[in-house]
Coordinates of C-alpha atoms in Angstrom, one line a residue:
X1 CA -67.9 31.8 -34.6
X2 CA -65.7 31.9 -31.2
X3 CA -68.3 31.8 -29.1
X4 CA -70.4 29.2 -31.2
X5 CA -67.4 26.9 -31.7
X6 CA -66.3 26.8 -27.6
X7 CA -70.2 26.2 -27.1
X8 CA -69.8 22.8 -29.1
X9 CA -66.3 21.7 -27.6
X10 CA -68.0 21.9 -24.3
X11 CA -71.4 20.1 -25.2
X12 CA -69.0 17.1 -27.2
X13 CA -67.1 16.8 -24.0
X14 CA -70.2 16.4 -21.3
X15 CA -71.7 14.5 -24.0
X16 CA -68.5 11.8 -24.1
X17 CA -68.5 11.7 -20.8
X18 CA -72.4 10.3 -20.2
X19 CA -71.5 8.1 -23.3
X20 CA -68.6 6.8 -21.3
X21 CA -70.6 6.5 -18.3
X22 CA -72.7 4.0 -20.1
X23 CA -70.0 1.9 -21.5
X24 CA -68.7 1.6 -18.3
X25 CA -71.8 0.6 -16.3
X26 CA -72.9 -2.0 -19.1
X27 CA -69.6 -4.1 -19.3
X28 CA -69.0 -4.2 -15.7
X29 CA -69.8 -7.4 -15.4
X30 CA -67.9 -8.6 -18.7
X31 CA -64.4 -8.6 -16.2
X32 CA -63.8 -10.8 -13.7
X33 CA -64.8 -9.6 -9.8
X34 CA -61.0 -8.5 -9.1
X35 CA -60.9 -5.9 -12.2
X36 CA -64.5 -4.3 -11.7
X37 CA -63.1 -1.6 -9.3
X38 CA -61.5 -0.3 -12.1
X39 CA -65.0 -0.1 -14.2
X40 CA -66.7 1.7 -11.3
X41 CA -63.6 4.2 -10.6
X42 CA -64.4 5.0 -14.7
X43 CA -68.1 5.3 -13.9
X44 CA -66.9 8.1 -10.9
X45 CA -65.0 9.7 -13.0
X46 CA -67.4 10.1 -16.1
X47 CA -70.0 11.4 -13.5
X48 CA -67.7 14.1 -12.2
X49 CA -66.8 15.0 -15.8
X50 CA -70.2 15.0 -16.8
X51 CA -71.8 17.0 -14.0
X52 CA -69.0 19.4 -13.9
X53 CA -68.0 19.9 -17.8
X54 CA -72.2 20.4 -17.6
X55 CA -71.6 22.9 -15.4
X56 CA -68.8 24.8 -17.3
X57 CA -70.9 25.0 -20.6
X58 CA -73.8 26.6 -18.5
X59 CA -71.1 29.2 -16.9
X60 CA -69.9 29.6 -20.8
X61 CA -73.5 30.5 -22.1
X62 CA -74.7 32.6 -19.3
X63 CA -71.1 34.7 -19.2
X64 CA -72.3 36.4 -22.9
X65 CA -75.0 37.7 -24.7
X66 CA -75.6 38.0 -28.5
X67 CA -75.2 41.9 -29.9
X68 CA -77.4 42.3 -32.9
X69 CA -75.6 45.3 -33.7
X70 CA -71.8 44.3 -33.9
X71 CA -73.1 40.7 -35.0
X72 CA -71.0 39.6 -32.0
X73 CA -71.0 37.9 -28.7
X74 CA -70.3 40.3 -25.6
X75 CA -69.5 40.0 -22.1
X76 CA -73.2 40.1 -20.1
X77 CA -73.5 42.5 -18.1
X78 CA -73.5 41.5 -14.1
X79 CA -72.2 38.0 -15.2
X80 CA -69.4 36.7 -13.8
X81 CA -66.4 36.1 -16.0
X82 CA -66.1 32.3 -17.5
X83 CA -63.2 30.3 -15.8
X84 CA -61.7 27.2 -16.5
X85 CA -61.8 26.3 -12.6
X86 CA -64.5 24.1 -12.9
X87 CA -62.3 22.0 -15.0
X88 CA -59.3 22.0 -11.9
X89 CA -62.6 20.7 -9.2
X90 CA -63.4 18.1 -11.7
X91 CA -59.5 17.3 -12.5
X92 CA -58.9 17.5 -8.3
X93 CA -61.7 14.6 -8.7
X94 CA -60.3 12.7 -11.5
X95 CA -57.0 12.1 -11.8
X96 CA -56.3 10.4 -8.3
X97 CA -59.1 8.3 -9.7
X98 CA -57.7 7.9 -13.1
X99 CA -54.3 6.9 -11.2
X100 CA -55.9 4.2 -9.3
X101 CA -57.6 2.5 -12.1
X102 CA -54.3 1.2 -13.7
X103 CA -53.9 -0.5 -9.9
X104 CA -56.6 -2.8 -10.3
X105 CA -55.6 -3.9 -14.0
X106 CA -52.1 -5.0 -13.5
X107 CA -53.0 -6.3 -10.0
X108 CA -50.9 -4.4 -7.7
X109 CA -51.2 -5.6 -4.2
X110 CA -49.9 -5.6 -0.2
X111 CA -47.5 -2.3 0.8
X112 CA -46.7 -1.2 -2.9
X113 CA -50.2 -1.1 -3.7
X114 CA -50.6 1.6 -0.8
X115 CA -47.7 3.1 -1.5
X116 CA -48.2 3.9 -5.0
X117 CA -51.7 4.6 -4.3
X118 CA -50.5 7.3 -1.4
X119 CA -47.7 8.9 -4.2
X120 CA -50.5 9.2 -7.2
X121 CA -53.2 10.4 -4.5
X122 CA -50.1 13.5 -3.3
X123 CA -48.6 14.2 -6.4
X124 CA -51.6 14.0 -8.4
X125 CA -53.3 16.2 -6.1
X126 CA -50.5 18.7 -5.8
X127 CA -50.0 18.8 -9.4
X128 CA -54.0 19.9 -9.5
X129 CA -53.9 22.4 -6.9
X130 CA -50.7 24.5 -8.0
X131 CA -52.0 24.8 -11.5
X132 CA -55.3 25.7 -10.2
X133 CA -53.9 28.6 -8.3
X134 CA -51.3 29.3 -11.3
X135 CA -54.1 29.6 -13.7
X136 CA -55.3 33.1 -11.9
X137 CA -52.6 34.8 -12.6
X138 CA -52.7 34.1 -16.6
X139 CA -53.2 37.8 -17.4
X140 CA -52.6 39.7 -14.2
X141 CA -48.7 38.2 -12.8
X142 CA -46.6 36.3 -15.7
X143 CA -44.4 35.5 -12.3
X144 CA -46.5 34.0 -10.7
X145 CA -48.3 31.9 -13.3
X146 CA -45.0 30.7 -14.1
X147 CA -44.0 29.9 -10.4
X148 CA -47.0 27.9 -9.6
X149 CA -46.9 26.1 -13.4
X150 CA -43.5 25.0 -12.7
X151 CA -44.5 24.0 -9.2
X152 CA -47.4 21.8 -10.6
X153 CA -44.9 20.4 -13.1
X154 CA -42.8 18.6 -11.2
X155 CA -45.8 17.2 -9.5
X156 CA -46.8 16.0 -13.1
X157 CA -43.6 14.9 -14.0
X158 CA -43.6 12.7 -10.8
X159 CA -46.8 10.9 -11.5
X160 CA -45.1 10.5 -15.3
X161 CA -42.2 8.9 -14.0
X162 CA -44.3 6.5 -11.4
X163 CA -47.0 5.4 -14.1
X164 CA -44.1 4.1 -16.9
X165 CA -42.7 1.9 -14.2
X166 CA -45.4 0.5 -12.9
X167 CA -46.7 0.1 -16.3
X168 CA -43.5 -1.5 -17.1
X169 CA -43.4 -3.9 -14.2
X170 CA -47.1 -4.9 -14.6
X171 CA -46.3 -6.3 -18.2
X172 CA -44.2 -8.9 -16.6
X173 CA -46.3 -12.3 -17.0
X174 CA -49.4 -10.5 -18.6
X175 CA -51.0 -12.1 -21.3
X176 CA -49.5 -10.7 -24.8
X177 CA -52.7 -9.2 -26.1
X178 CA -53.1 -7.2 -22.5
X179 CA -49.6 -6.4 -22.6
X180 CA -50.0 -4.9 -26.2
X181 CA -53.0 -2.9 -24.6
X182 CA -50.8 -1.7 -21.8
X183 CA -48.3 -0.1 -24.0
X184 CA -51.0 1.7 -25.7
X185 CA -52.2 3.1 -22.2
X186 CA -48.5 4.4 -21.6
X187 CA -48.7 6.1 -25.6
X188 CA -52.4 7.6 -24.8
X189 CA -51.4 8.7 -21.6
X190 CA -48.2 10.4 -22.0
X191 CA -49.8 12.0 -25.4
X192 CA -53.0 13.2 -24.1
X193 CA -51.8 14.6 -20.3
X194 CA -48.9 16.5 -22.8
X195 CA -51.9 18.2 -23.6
X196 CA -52.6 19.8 -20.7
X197 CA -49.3 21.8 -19.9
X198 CA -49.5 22.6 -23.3
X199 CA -53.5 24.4 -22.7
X200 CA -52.3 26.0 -19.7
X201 CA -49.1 28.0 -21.3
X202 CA -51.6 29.1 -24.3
X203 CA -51.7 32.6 -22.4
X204 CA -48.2 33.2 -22.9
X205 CA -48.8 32.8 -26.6
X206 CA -51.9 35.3 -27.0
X207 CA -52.4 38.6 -27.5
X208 CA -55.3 39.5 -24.9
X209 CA -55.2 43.6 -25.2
X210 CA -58.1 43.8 -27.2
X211 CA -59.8 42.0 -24.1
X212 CA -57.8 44.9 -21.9
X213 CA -56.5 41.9 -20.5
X214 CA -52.8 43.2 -21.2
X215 CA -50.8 41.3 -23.8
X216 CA -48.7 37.5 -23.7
X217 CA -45.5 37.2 -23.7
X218 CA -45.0 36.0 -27.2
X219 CA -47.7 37.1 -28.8
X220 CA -48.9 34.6 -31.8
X221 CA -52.2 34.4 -31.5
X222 CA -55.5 36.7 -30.8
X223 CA -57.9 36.4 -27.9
X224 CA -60.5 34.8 -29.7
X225 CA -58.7 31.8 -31.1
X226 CA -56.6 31.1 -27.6
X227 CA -60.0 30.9 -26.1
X228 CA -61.2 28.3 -29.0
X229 CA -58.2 26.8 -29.3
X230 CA -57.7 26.1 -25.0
X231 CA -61.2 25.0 -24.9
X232 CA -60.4 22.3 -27.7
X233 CA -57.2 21.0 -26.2
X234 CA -58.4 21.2 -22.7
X235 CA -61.5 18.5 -24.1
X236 CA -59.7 16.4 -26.3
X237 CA -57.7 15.4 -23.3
X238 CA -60.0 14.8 -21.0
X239 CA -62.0 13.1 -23.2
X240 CA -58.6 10.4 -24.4
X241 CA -57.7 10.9 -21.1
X242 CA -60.8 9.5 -19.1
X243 CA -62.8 7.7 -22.0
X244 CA -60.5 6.5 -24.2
X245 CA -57.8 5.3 -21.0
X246 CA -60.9 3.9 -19.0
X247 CA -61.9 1.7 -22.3
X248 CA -58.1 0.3 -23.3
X249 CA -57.8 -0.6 -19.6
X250 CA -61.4 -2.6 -19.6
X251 CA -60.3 -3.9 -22.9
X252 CA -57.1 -5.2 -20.9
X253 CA -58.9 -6.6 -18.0
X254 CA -61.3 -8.7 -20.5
X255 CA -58.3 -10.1 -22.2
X256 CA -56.9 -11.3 -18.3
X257 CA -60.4 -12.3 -17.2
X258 CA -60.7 -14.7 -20.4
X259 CA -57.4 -16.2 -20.8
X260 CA -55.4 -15.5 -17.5
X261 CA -58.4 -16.6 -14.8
X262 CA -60.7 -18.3 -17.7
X263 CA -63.3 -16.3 -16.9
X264 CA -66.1 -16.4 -19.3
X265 CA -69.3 -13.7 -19.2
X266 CA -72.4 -15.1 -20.4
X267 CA -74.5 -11.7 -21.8
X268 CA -77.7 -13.5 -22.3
X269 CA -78.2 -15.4 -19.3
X270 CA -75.3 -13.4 -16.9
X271 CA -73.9 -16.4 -15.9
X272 CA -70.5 -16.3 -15.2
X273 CA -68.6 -19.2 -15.3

């Protein structure tokens, strides 16, 4: 049931992602010109996601095999172990991305826009790195999975601090119905990256000896559901995270196109006028 129920997370989560990718490319054109680098920053991202997410679910199937015998899934033989890591290459990908998006939408220009832009693209980045590091010691060095977490935390709390106020100062002037959907951003965005720290200090919780992987800290949960349960946080957040945040911030750059620049997209002739 472990194995079955990771196998589905992971196949939901590439499958978002191409559905994404196809929201994304078909209302492009429904925003005016200035917002549609936010669109195709959503259409990189649900590519990386995709292709990479793909990738992880192909690592997951080919890391086991099925044991009529036990009526269990065991470790193939000669297989190398499955890793989250291809989640941290597509995250190293996506979140400087992600950052840039909300640039576009509240129409951030000159020497802030570069120097927000700069911040995101470091701390974002750094934050991605450390916990990719942090996560190899999980089961081999508590002290150094905690080091290297708390190093990538700052980094997250950083990009945390710098979205609410530029979240905050981009309300100023909006149209009301974009700056309802703005708020909503800062709610799904705080919410779903709280989900990530959250994934990454599961190993603390879980006993791993039966795995002769040594045992967590506080020990609350078995290998099995740790593995389920990581699997299903790590994908609802990227999935309210990329998806969901990518389609509230086209939502709010439809509501500025229409009634801040009158911009009006025509679907059945694409005239734009």
């Amino acid at each position: 049931m472990a194995y079955d129920m990771v196998a589905h997370v992971l196949t939901l989560g590439y499958a978002a992602m191409l559905a994404g990718l196809f929201y994304f490319i078909l209302t492009l054109k429904t925003v005016s010109p200035k917002y549609r680098i936010s669109s195709v920053l959503s259409v990189v991202v649900m590519v990386s996601a995709f292709l990479l997410l793909y990738a992880q679910a192909q690592n997951w199937d080919s890391s086991f095999l099925y044991d009529a015998e036990s009526n269990r899934y065991i470790r193939a033989a000669g297989e190398a172990n499955f890793t989250n890591g291809y989640r941290y290459l597509n995250w190293l990908i996506d979140v400087p991305m992600l950052l840039f998006q909300i640039l576009f939408v509240i129409n951030i220009a000159g020497d802030k826009f570069s120097s927000i832009r700069n911040q995101f693209f470091l701390s974002g980045s750094l934050m991605v790195i450390t916990g990719y590091i942090g996560q190899y010691y999980e089961v081999s060095n508590a002290t150094l999975f905690f080091i290297w977490g708390t190093i990538s935390t700052l980094f997250f709390i950083h990009v945390l601090i710098l979205m609410r106020r530029i979240l905050k100062e981009g309300q100023q002037g909006m149209a009301p119905g974009a700056a309802r959907l703005i708020n909503s951003i800062w709610l799904l965005f705080l919410v779903s990256w709280m989900l990530y720290p959250g994934a990454y200090l599961m190993p603390v919780f879980t006993d791993m000896s039966a795995l002769g992987s040594g045992t967590g800290l506080i020990p609350l949960m078995d290998g099995d559901t740790a593995v389920v349960a990581r699997s299903i946080t790590y994908t609802v957040a990227d999935v309210t995270s990329k998806v969901i945040y990518g389609v509230l911030l086209t939502l709010a750059a439809q509501i500025r196109s229409e009634e801040e620049d009158g911009y009006v997209y025509n679907a059945e002739s694409s005239v734009m006028g």
